[in-house]
mmCIF file of C-alpha atoms in Angstrom:
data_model
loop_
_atom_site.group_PDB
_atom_site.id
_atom_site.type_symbol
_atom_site.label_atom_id
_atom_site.label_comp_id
_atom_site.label_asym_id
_atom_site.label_seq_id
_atom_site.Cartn_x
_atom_site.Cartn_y
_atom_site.Cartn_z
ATOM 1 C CA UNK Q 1 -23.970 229.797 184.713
ATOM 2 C CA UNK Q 2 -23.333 227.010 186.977
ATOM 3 C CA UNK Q 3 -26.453 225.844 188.906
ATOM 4 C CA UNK Q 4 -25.563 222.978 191.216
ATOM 5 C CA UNK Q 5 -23.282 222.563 194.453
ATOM 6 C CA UNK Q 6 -19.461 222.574 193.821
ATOM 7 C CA UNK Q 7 -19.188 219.495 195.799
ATOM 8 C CA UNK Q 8 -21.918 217.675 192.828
ATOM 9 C CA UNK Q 9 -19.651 219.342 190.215
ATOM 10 C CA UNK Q 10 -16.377 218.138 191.979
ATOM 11 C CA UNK Q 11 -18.013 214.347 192.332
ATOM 12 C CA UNK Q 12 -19.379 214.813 188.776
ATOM 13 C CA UNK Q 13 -15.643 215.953 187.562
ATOM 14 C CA UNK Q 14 -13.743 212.741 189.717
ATOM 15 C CA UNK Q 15 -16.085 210.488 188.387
ATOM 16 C CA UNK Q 16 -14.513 210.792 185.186
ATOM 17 C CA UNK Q 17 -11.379 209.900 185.967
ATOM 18 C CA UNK Q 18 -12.452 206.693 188.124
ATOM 19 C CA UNK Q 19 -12.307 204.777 184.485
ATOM 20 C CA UNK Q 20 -8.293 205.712 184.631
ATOM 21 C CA UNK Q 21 -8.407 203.156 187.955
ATOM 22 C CA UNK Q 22 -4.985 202.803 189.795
ATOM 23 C CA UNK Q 23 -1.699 203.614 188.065
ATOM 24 C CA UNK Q 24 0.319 200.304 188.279
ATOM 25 C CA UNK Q 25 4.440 200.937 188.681
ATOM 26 C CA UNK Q 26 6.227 199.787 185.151
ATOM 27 C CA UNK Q 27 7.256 196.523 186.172
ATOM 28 C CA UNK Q 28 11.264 196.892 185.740
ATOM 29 C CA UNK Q 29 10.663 200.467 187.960
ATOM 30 C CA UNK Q 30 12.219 198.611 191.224
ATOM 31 C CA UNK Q 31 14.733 196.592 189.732
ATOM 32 C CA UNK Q 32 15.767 199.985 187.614
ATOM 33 C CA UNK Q 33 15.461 201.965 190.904
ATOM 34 C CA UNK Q 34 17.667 199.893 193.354
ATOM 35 C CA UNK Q 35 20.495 199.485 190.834
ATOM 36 C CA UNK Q 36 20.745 203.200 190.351
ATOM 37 C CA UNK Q 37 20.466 203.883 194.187
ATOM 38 C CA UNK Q 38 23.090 201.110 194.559
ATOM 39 C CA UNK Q 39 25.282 202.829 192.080
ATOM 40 C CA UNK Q 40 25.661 206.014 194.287
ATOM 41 C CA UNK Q 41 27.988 206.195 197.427
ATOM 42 C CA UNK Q 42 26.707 205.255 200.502
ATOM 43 C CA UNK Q 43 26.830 208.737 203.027
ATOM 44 C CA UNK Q 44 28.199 207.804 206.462
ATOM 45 C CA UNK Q 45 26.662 208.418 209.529
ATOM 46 C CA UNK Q 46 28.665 212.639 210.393
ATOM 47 C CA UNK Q 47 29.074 213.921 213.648
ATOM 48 C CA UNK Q 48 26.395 216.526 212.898
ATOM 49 C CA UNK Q 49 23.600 213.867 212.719
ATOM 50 C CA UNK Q 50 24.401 212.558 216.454
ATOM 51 C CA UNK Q 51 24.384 216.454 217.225
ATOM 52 C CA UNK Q 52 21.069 217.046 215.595
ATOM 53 C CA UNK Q 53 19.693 213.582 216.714
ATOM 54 C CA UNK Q 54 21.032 214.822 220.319
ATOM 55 C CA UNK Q 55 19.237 218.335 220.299
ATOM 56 C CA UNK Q 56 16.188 216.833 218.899
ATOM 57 C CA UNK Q 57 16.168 214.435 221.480
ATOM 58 C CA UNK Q 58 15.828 217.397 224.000
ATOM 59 C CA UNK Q 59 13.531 219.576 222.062
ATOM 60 C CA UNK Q 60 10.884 216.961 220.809
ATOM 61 C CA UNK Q 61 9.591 216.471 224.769
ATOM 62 C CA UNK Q 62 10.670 220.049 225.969
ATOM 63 C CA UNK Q 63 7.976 220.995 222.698
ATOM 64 C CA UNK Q 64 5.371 218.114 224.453
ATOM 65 C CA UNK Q 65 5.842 219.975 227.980
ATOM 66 C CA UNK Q 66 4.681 223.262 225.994
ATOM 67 C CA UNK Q 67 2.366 222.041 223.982
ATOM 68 C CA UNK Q 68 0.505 220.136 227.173
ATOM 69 C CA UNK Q 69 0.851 222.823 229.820
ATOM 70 C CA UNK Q 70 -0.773 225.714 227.447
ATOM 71 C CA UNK Q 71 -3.799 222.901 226.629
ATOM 72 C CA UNK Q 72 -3.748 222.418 230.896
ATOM 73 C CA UNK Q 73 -3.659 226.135 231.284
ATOM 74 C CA UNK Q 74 -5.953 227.187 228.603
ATOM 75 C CA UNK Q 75 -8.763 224.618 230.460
ATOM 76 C CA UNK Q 76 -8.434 226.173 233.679
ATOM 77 C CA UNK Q 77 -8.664 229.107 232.391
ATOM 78 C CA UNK Q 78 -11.436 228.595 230.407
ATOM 79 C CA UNK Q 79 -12.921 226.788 233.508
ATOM 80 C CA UNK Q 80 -12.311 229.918 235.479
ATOM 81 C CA UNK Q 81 -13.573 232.758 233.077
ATOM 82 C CA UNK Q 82 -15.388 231.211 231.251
ATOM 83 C CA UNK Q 83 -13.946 232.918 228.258
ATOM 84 C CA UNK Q 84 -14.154 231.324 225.154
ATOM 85 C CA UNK Q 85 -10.957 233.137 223.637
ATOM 86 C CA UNK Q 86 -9.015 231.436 225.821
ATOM 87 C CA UNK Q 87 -9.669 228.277 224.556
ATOM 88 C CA UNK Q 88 -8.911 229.467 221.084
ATOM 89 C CA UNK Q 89 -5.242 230.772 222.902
ATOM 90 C CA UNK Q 90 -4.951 227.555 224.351
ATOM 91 C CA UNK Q 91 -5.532 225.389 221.180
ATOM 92 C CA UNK Q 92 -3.376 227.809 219.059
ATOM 93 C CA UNK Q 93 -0.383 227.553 221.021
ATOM 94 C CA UNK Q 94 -0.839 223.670 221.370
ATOM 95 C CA UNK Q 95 -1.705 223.300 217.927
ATOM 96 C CA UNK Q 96 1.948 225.816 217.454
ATOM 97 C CA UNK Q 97 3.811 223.390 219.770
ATOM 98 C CA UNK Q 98 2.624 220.280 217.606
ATOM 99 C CA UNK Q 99 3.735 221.857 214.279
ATOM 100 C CA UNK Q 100 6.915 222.674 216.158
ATOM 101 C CA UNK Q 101 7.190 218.851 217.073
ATOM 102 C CA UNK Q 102 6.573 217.760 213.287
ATOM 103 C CA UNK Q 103 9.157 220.226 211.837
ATOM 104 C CA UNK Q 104 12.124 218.967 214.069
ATOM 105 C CA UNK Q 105 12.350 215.292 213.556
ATOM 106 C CA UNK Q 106 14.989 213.928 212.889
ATOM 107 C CA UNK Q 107 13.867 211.967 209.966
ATOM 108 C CA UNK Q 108 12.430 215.175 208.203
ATOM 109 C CA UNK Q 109 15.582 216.679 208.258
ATOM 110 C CA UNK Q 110 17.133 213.653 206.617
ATOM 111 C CA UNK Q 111 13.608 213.589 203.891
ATOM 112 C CA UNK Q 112 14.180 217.628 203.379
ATOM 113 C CA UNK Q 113 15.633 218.472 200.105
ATOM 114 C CA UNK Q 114 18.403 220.888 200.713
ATOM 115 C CA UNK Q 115 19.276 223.694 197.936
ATOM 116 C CA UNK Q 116 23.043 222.562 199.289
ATOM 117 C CA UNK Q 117 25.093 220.170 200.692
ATOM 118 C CA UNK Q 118 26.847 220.072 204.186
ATOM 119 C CA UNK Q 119 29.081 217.427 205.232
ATOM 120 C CA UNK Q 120 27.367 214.761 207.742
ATOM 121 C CA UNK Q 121 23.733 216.357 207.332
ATOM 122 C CA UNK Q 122 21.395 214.192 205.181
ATOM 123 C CA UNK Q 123 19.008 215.722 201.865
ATOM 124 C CA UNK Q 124 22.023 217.395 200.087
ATOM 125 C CA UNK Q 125 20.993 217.353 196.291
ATOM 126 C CA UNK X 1 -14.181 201.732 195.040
ATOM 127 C CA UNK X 2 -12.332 198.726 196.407
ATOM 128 C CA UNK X 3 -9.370 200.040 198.636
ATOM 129 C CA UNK X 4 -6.012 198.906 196.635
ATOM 130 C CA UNK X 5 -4.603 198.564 199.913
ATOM 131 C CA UNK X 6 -1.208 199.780 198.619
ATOM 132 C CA UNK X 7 -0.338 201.485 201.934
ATOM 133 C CA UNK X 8 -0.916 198.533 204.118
ATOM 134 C CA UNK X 9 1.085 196.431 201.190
ATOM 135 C CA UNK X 10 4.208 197.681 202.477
ATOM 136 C CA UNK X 11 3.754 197.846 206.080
ATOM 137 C CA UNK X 12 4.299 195.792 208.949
ATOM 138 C CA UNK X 13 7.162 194.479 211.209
ATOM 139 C CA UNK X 14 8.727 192.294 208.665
ATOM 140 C CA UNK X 15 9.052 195.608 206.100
ATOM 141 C CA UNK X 16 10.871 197.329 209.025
ATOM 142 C CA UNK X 17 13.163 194.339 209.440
ATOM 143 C CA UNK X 18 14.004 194.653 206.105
ATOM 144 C CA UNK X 19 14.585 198.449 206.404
ATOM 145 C CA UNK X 20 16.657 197.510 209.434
ATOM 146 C CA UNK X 21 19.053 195.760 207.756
ATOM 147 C CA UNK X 22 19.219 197.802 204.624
ATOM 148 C CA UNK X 23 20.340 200.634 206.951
ATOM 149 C CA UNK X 24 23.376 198.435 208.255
ATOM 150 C CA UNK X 25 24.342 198.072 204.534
ATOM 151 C CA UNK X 26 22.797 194.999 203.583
ATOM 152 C CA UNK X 27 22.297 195.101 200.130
ATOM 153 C CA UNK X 28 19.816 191.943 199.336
ATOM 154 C CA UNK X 29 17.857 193.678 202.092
ATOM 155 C CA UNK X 30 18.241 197.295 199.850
ATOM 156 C CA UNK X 31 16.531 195.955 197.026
ATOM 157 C CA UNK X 32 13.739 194.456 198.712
ATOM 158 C CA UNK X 33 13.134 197.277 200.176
ATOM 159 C CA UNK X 34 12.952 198.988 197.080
ATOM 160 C CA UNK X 35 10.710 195.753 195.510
ATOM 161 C CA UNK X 36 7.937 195.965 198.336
ATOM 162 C CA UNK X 37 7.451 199.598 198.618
ATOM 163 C CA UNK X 38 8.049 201.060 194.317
ATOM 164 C CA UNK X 39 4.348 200.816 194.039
ATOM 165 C CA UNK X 40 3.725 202.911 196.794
ATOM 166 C CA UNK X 41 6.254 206.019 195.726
ATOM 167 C CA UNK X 42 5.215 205.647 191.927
ATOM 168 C CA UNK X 43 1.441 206.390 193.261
ATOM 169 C CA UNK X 44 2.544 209.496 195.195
ATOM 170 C CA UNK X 45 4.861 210.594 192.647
ATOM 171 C CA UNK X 46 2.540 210.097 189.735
ATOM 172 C CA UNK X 47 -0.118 212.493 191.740
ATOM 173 C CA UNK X 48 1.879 214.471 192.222
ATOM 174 C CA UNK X 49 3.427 215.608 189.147
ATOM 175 C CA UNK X 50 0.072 213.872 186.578
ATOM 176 C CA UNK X 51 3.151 212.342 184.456
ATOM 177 C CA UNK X 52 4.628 209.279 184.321
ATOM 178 C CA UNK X 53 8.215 209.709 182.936
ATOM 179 C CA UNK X 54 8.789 212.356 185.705
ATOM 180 C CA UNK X 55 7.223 210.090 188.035
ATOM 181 C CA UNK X 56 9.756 207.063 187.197
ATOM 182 C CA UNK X 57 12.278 209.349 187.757
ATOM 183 C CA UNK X 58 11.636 210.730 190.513
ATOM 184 C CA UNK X 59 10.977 207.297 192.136
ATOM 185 C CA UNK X 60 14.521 206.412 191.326
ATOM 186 C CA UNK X 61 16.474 209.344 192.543
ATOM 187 C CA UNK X 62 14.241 208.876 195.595
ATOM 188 C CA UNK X 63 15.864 205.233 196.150
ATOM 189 C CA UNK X 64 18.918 207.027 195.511
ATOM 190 C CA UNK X 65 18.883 209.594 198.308
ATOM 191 C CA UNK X 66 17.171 206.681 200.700
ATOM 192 C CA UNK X 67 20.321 204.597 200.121
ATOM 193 C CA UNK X 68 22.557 207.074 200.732
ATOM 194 C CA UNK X 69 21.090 208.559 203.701
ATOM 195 C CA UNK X 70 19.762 205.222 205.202
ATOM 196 C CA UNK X 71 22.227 205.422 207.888
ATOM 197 C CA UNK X 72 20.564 207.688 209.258
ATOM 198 C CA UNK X 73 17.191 205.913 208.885
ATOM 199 C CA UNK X 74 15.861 206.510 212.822
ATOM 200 C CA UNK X 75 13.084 204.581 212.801
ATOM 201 C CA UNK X 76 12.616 201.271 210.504
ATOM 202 C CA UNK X 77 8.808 201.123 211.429
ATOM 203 C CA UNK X 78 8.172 204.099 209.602
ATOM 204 C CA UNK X 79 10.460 203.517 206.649
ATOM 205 C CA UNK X 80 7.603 203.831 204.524
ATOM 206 C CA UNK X 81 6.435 207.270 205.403
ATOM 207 C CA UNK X 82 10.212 207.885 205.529
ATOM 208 C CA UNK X 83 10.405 206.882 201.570
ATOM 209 C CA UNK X 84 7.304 208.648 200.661
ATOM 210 C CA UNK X 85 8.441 211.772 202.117
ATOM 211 C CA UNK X 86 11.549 212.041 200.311
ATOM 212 C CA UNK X 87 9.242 211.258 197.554
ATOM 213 C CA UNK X 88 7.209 213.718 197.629
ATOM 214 C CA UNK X 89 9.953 216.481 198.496
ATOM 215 C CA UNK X 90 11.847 215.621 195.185
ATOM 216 C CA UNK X 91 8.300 215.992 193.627
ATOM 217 C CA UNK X 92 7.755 219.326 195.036
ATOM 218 C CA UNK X 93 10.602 220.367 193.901
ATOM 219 C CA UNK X 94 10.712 219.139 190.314
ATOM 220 C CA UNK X 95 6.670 220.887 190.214
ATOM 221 C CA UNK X 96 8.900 224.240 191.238
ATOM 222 C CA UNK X 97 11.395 224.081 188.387
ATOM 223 C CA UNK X 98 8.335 223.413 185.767
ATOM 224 C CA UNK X 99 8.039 226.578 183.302
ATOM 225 C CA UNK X 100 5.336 226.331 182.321
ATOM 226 C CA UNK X 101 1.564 224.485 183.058
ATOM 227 C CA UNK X 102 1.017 221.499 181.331
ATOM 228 C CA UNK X 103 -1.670 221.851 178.618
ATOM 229 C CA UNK X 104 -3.617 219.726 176.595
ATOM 230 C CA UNK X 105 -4.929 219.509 173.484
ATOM 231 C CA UNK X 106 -8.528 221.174 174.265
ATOM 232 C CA UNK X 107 -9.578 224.335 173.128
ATOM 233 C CA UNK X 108 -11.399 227.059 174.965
ATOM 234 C CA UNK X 109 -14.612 225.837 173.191
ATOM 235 C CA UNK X 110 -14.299 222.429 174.408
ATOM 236 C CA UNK X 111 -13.444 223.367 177.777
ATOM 237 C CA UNK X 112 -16.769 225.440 178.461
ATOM 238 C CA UNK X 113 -18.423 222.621 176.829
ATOM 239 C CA UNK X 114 -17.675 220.455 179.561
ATOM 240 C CA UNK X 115 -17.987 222.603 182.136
ATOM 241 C CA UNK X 116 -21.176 223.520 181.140
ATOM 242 C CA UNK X 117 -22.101 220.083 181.343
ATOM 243 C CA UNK X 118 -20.807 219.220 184.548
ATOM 244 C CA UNK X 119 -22.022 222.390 185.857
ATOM 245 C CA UNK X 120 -25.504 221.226 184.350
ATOM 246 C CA UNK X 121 -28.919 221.198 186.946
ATOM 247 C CA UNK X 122 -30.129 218.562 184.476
ATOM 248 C CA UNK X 123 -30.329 215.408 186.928
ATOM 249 C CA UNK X 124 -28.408 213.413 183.515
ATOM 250 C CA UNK X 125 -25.323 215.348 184.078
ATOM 251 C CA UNK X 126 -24.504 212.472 186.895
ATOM 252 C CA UNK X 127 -23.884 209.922 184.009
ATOM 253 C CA UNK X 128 -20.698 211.818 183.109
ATOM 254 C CA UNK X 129 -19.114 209.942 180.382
ATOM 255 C CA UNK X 130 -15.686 209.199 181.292
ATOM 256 C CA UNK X 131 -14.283 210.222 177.710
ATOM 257 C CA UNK X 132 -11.114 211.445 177.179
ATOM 258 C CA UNK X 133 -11.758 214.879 176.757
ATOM 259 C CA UNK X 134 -13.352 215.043 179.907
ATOM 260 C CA UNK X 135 -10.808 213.465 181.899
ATOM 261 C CA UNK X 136 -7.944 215.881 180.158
ATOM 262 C CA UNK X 137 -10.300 218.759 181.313
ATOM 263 C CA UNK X 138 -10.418 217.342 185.351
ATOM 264 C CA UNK X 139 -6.530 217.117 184.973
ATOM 265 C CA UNK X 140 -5.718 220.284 183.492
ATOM 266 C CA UNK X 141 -8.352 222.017 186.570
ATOM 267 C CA UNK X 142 -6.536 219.405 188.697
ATOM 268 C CA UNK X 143 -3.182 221.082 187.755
ATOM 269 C CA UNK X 144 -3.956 224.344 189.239
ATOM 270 C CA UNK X 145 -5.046 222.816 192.722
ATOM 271 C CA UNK X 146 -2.314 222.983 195.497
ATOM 272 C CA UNK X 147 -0.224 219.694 195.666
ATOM 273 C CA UNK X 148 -1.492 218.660 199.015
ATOM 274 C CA UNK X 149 -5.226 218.674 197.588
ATOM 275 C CA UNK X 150 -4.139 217.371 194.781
ATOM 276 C CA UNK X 151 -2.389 213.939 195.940
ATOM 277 C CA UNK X 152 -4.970 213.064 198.353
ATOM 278 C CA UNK X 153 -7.834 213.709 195.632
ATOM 279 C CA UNK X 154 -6.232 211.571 193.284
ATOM 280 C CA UNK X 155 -4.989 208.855 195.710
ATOM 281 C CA UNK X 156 -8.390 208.831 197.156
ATOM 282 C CA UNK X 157 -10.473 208.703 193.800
ATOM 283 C CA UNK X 158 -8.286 207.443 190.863
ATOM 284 C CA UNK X 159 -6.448 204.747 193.317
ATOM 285 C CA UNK X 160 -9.360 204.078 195.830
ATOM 286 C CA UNK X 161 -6.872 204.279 198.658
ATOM 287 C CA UNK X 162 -9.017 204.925 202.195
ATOM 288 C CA UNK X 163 -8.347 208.026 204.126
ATOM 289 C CA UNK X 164 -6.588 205.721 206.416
ATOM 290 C CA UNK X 165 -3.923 204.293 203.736
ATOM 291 C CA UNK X 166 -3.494 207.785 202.474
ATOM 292 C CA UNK X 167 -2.268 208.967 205.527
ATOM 293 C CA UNK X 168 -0.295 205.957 206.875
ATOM 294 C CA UNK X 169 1.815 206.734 203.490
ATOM 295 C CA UNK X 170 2.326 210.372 203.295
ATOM 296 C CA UNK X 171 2.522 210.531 207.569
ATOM 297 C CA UNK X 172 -0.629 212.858 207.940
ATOM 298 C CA UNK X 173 -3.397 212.670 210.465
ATOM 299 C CA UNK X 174 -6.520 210.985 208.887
ATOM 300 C CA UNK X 175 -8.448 213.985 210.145
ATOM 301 C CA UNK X 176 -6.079 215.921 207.976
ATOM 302 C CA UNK X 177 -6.911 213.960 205.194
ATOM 303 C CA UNK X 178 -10.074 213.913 205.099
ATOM 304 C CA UNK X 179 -10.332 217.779 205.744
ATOM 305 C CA UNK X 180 -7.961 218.152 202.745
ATOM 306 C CA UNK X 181 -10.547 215.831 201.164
ATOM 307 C CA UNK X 182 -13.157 218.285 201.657
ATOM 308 C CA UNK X 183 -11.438 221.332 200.816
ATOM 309 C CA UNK X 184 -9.838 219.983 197.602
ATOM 310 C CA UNK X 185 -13.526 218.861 196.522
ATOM 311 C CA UNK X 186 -14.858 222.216 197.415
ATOM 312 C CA UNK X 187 -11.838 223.758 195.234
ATOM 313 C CA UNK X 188 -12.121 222.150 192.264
ATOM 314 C CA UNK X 189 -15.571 222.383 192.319
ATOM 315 C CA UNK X 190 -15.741 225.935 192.477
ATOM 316 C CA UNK X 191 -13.076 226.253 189.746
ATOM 317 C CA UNK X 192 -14.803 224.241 187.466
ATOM 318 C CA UNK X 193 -17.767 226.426 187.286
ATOM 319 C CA UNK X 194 -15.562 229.842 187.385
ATOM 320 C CA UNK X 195 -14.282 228.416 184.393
ATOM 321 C CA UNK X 196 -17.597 229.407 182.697
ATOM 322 C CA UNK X 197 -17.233 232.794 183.603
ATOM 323 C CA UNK X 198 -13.772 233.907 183.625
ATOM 324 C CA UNK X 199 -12.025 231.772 181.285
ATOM 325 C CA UNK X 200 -9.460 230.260 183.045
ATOM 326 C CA UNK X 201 -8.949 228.450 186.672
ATOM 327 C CA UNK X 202 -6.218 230.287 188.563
#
């Protein structure tokens, strides 16, 4: 029957493992690394990626412009009614239009690991 | 804990010269590249998937992917994050394909024997010996925790990386670290003293 906070049992728990200290990299990791990486054919720059890079480049501040006017018009209408929901609205659908941002860079659609390839998009496996 | 500063390390304008110039092809540039920032991927790897032969590997097919995508590399600045988010991706996915949980070598006698004692009111139960069986225990509860907790838990207490370096690497608010700081605590807490009465951590 446990007795103390979880937070004392947590700190109790990761105090044991603060002996292990930092994990240092094998040292022939990044000489081992680049010459398989350099083995493997570079990917050229498709015609999709200047499409995607293109649409992104419209969406990313037409997803700012959302996110900013539902903070603007969740304050004045907070202001207004003085209703604390709309607030909450407010910060939802900014917080919706910031995810939105995140998910379409361009750079995350290069990181993402795609189950398949397509010619000129980046993260094929 | 002294920060290990591993984030900051690999930062900086000259790092996204170098990335620069890696993404026209420059090869020289390519493998420091890879030189200044293999610390950095290891560490996310390695909490990732709590093994280090996965871990090497999954650092070099990383490098792999980087190289072959670097054309389209947007922003050299954030090469870094770039890197560690393939990183972690490739982890993800190689935690999906996993079978089965890795176990150790405990038994169920051992395991309420520690959680008892971590669990303990007894004001000793803060000198925690830092045996081995104890740490196996934190790793295997550690398993069962969501990647996202995991990483930053580990990054945060076994490397002694600040909130700040944690999320300059894996591109996340510090807020958001520190929340997932919280949380994760809070988690593995509270699974550590179900273990007494159910059994098991899930």
């Amino acid at each position: 029957m446990s007795t103390v906070d979880p937070d004392v049992v947590a700190r109790r728990a990761l105090a044991s493992l603060q002996a292990e200290g930092p994990a240092p990299a094998p040292a022939d990791l990044a000489a081992r690394a680049a010459a398989h990486a350099l083995a493997q054919p570079r990917r050229p720059k498709g015609l999709l990626d200047d499409v995607v890079a293109s649409v992104l480049a419209l969406a990313r501040p037409a997803a700012a412009f959302a996110c900013g006017t539902a903070l603007v018009l969740g304050a004045i209408t907070l202001r207004a009614s003085s209703d604390t929901a709309a607030s909450g609205t407010a910060s939802f659908a900014g917080a919706g239009a910031l995810a939105r941002l995140e998910l379409i860079d361009a750079d995350d659609v290069v990181a993402a690991t795609l189950p398949f390839s397509l010619p000129g998009v980046g993260g094929s496996r | 804990m002294k920060s290990m500063n591993v984030a900051f390390d690999a930062r900086g304008p000259e790092l996204a010269a170098i990335a620069s110039r890696a993404r026209d092809g420059d090869v020289a540039a390519f493998r420091l590249l890879v030189e200044r920032t293999t610390a950095a991927l290891f560490r996310v790897a390695l909490r990732t998937l709590d093994d280090r032969a996965e871990a090497e590997d999954i650092v070099q097919d990383s490098y792999a992917k980087a190289w072959q995508s670097m054309g389209t590399l947007r922003e050299p600045g954030a090469v870094l994050g770039w890197l560690a988010r393939i990183t972690q991706n490739l982890a993800r996915d190689r935690l999906r394909s996993r079978k089965v949980r890795p176990t150790t070598s405990l038994d169920d006698d051992e395991r309420d024997t520690i959680a008892a004692r971590l669990c303990s009111a007894d004001p000793g139960a803060d000198d925690v010996a830092s045996d081995k069986q104890t740490s196996q225990f934190v790793h295997e509860v550690l398993s069962t925790l969501k990647d996202k907790h995991r990483v930053v838990l580990l990054l945060k207490e076994v490397d002694g990386m600040t909130a700040e370096e944690i999320g300059a690497l894996l591109q996340i608010p510090t807020g958001t670290v520190e929340s997932r700081l919280v949380r994760a605590r809070g988690i593995l807490g509270k699974k550590i003293q179900a273990r007494g009465k159910k059994g098991w951590f899930s």
